[in-house]
mmCIF file of C-alpha atoms and ligand atoms in Angstrom:
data_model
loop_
_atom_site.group_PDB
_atom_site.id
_atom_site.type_symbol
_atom_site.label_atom_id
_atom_site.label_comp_id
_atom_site.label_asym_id
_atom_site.label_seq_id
_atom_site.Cartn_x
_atom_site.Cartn_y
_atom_site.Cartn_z
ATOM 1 C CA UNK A 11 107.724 2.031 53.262
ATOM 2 C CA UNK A 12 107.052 4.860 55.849
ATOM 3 C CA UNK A 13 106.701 3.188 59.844
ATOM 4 C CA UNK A 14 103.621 2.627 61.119
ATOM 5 C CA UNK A 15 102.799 4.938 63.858
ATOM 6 C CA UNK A 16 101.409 3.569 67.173
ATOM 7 C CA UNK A 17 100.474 5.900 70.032
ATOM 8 C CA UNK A 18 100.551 4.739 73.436
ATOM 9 C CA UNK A 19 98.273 6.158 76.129
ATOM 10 C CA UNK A 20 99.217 5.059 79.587
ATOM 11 C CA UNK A 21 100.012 6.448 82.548
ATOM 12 C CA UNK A 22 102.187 3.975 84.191
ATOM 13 C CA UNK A 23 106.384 4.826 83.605
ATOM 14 C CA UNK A 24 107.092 1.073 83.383
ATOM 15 C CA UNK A 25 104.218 -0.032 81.133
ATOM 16 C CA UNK A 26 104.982 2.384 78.709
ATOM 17 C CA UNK A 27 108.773 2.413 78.906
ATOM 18 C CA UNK A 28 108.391 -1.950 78.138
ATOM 19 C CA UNK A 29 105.744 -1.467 75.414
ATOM 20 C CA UNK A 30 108.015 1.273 73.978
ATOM 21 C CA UNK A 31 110.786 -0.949 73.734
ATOM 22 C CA UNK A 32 109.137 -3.283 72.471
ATOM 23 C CA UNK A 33 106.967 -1.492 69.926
ATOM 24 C CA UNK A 34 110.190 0.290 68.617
ATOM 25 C CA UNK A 35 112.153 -3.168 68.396
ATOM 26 C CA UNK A 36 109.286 -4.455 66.434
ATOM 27 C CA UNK A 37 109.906 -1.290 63.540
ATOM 28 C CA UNK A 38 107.036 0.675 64.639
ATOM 29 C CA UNK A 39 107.245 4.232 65.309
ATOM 30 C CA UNK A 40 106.158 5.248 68.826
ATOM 31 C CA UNK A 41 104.962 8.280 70.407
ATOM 32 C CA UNK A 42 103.219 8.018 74.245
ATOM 33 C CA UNK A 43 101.106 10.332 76.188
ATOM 34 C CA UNK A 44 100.751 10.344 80.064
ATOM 35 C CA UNK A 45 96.784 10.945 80.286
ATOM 36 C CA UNK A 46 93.837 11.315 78.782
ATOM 37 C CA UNK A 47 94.043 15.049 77.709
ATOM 38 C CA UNK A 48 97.623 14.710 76.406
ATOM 39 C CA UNK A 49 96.485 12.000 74.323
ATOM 40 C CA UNK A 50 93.639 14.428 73.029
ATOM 41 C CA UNK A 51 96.659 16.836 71.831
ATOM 42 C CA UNK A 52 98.735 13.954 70.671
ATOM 43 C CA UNK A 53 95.877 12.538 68.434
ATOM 44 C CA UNK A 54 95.410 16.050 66.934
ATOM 45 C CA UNK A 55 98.592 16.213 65.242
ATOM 46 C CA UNK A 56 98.912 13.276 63.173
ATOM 47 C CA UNK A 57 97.077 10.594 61.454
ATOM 48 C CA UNK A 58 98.126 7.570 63.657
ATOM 49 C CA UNK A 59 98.236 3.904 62.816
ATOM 50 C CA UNK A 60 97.153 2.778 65.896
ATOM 51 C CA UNK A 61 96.101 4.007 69.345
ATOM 52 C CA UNK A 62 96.989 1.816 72.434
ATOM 53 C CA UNK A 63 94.572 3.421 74.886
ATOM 54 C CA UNK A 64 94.920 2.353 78.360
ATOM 55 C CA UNK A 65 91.041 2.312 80.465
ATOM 56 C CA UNK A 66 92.411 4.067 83.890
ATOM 57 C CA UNK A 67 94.074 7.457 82.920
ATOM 58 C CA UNK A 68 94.130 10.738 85.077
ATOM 59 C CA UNK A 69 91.981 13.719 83.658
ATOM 60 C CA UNK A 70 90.296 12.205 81.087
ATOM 61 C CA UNK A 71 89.696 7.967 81.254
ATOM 62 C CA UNK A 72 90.373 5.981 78.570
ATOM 63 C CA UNK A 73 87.138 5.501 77.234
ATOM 64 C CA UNK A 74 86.095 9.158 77.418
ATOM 65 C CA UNK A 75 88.983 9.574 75.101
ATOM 66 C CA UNK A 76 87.862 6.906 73.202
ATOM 67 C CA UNK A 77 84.620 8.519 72.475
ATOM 68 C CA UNK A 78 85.747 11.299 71.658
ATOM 69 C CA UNK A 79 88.921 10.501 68.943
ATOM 70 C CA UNK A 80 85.931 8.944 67.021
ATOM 71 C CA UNK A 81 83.431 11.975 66.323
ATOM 72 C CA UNK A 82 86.321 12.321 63.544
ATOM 73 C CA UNK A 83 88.607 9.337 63.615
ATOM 74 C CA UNK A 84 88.060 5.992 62.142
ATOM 75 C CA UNK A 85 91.817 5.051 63.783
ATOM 76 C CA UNK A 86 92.480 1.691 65.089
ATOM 77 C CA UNK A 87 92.090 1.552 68.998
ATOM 78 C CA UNK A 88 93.145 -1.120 71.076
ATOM 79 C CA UNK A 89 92.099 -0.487 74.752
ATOM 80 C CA UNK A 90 94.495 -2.104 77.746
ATOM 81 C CA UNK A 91 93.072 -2.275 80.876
ATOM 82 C CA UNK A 92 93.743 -4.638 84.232
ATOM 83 C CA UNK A 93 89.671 -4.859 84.273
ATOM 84 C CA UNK A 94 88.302 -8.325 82.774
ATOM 85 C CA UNK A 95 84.266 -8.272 83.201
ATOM 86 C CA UNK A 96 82.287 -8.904 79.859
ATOM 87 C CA UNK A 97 80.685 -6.019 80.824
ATOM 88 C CA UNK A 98 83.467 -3.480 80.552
ATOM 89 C CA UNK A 99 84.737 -5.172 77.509
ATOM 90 C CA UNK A 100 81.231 -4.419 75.738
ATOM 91 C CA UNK A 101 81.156 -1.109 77.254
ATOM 92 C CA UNK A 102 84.252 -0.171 75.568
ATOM 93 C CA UNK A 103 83.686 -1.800 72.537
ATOM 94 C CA UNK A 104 80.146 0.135 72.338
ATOM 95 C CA UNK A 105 82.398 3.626 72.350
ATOM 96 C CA UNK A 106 84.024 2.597 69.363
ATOM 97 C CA UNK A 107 87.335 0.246 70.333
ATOM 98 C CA UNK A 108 88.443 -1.705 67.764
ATOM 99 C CA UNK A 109 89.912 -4.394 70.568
ATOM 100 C CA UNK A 110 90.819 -4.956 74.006
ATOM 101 C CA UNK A 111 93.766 -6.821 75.638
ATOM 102 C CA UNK A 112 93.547 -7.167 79.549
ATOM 103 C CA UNK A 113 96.548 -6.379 81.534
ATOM 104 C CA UNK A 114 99.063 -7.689 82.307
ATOM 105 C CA UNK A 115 99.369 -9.438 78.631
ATOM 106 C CA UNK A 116 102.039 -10.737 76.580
ATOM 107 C CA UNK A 117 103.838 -8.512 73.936
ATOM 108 C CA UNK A 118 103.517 -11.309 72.034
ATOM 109 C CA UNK A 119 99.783 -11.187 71.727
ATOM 110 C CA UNK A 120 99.858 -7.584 71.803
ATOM 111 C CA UNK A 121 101.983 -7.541 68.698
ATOM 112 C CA UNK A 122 99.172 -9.828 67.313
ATOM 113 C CA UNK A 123 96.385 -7.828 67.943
ATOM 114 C CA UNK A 124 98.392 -5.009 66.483
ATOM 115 C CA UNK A 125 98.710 -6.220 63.205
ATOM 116 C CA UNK A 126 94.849 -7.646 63.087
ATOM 117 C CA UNK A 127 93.773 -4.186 63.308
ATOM 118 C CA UNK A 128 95.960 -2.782 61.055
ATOM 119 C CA UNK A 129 95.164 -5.737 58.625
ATOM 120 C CA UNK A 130 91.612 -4.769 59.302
ATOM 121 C CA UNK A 131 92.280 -0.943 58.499
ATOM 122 C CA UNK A 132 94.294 -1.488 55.542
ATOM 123 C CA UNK A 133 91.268 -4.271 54.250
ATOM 124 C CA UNK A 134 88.952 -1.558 54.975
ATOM 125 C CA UNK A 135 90.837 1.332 53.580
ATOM 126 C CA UNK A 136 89.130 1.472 50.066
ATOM 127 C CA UNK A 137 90.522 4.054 47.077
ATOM 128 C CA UNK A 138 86.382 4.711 47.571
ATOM 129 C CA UNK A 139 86.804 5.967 51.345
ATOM 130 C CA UNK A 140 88.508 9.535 49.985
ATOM 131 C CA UNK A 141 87.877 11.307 47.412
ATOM 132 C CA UNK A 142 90.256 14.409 46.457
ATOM 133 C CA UNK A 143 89.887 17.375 44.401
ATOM 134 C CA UNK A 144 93.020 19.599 44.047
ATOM 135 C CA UNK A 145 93.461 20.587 47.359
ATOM 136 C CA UNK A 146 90.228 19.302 48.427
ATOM 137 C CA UNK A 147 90.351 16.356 50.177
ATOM 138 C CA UNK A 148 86.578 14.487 51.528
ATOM 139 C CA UNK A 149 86.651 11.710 53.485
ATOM 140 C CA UNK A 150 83.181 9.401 53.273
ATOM 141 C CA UNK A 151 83.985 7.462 56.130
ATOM 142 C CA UNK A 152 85.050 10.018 59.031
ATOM 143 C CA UNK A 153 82.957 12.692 57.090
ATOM 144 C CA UNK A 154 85.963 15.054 57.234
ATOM 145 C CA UNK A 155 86.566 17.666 54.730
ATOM 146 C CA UNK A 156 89.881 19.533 54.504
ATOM 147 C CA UNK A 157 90.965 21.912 52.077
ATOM 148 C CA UNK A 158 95.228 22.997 52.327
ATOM 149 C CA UNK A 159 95.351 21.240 55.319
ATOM 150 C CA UNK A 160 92.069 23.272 57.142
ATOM 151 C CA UNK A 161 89.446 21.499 58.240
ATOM 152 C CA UNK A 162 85.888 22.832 57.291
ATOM 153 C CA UNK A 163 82.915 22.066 59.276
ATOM 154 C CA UNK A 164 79.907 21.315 56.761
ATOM 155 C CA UNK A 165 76.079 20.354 58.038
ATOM 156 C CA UNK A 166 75.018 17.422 56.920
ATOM 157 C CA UNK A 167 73.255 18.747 53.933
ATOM 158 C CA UNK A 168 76.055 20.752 52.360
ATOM 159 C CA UNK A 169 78.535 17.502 52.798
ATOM 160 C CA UNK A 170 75.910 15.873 50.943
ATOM 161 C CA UNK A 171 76.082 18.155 48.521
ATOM 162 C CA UNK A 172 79.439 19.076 48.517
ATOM 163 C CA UNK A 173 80.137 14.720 47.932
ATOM 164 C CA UNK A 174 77.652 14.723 44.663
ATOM 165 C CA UNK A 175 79.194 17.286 42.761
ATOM 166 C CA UNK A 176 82.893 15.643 43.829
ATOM 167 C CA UNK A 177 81.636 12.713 42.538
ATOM 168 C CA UNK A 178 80.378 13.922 39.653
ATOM 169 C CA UNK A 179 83.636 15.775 38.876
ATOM 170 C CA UNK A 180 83.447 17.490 35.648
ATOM 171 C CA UNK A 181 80.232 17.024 34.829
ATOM 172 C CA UNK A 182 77.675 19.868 34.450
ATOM 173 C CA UNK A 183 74.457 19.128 36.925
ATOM 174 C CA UNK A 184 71.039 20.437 36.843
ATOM 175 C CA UNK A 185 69.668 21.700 39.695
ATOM 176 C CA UNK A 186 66.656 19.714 39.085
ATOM 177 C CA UNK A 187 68.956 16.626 39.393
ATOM 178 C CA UNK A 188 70.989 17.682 42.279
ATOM 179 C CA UNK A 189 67.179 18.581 44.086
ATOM 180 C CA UNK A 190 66.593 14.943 43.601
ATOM 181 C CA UNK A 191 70.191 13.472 44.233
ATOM 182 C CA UNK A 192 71.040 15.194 47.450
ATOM 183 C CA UNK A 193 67.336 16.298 49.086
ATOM 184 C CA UNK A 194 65.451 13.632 47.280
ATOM 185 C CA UNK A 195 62.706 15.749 46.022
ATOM 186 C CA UNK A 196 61.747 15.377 42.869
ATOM 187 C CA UNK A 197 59.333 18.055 41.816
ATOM 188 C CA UNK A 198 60.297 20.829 39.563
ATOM 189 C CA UNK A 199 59.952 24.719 40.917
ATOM 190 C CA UNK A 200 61.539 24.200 44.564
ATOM 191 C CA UNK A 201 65.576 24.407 42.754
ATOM 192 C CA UNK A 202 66.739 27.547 44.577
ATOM 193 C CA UNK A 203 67.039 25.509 47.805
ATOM 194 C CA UNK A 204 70.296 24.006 45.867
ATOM 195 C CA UNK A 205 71.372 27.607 45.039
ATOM 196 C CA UNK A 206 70.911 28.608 48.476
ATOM 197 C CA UNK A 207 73.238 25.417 49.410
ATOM 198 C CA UNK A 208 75.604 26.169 46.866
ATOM 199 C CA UNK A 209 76.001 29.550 48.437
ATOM 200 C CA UNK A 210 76.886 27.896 51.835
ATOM 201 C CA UNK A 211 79.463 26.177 50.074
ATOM 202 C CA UNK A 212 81.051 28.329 48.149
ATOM 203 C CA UNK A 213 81.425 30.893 51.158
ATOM 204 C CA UNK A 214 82.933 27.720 53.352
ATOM 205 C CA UNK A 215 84.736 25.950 50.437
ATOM 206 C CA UNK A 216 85.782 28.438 47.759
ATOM 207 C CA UNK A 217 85.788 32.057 49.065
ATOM 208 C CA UNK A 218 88.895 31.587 51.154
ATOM 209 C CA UNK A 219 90.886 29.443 48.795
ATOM 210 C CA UNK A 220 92.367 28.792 45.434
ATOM 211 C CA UNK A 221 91.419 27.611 42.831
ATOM 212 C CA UNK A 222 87.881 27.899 43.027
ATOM 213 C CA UNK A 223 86.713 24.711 42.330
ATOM 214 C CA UNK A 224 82.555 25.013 42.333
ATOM 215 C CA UNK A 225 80.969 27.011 39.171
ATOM 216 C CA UNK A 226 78.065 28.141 37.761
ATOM 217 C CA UNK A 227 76.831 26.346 34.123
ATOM 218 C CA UNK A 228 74.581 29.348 32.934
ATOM 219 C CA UNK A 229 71.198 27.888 31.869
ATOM 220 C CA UNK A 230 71.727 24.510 33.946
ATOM 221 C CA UNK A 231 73.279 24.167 37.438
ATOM 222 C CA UNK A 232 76.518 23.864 38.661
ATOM 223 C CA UNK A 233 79.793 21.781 38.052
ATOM 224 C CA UNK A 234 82.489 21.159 40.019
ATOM 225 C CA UNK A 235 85.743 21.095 38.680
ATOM 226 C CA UNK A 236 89.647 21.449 38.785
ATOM 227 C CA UNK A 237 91.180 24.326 37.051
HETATM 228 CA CA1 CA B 24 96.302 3.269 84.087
#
């Protein structure tokens, strides 16, 4: 079984060197990053199993980080921090933590809280959460989409789209049906609004790459499908 990967945000030498230790000892594999914008750049290059965030980081504090690894990330975050009100515990719960140990804490709790989240991930990690196509990969939860390893922005709309016809793999849909499925309209006449969308994607999803995975069904709509 691969490691799970934990990384450690913290700014302090001698917290991270003892969590480090301990982490490692425990099988995990650890990476750590010294403030807030390094941990931007470390969460960028990997999907992580967990992120210990500490609160009080230079550049960028813990929570601003917080907020912002979860416009795309559904990752487990645990947040440290020497603070203890209620108040600071909801306010960093609110930006999307997962948990929150106060410092200083035992590694033996931390360790605890460690697996409960990844428990929690793995619980939540349905087959349902991703769907792939080829080299198409959509995930529902994070609303990511990445095709060969690039990730391409989509408005709401077109990943709406875009998640229909995955869905519907194979399968040759009308426009009329994909009008109703995806915009919700249900009145005949008003279909070129999906060709319009299915331009969008194609230019964003297809143009660039192989194969081409959306095409046209002459007569009826479009179907998505492998090659
Ligand atoms: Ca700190």
């Amino acid at each position: 079984m691969e490691k799970e990967s934990i990384l450690i945000v913290e700014d302090e030498v001698n917290v991270i060197q003892f969590m480090q230790l301990e982490l490692e000892h425990e099988g995990y594999e650890v990476t750590t990053a010294k403030d807030g914008e390094e941990a931007m750049a470390r969460f960028q290059e990997k999907e992580w199993s967990v992120i210990l965030l500490d609160w009080m980081l230079p550049k960028l504090d813990g929570l601003e980080v917080c907020r912002r690894i979860r416009k795309t990330s559904q990752v487990p975050i645990i947040i440290l921090t020497a603070r203890d009100y209620v108040g600071d515990k909801i306010l960093g719960l609110d930006r999307g933590a997962d948990d929150y140990i106060t410092k200083p804490f035992e590694i033996e709790e931390l360790l605890a809280r460690i697996r409960a989240v990844l428990r929690r991930a793995r619980a939540g990690e349905k087959e349902e959460d991703k769907i792939v196509v080829e080299n198409l990969e959509v995930n529902l939860k994070s609303r990511r989409v990445i095709r060969e390893g690039n990730e391409i922005e989509l408005t709401q709309r077109e990943f709406d789209l875009l998640v229909f016809l995955m869905k519907h793999e194979g399968e040759a849909l009308s426009r009329e049906w994909l009008l109703s499925a995806v915009w919700g309209y249900d009145f005949v006449g008003e279909t070129n609004v999906v060709d319009v969308y299915i331009r969008y994607l194609r230019n964003k999803l297809d143009r660039d790459y192989e194969p081409t995975l959306i095409h046209t069904v002459r007569g009826i709509g479009y179907i998505l499908r492998s090659s």
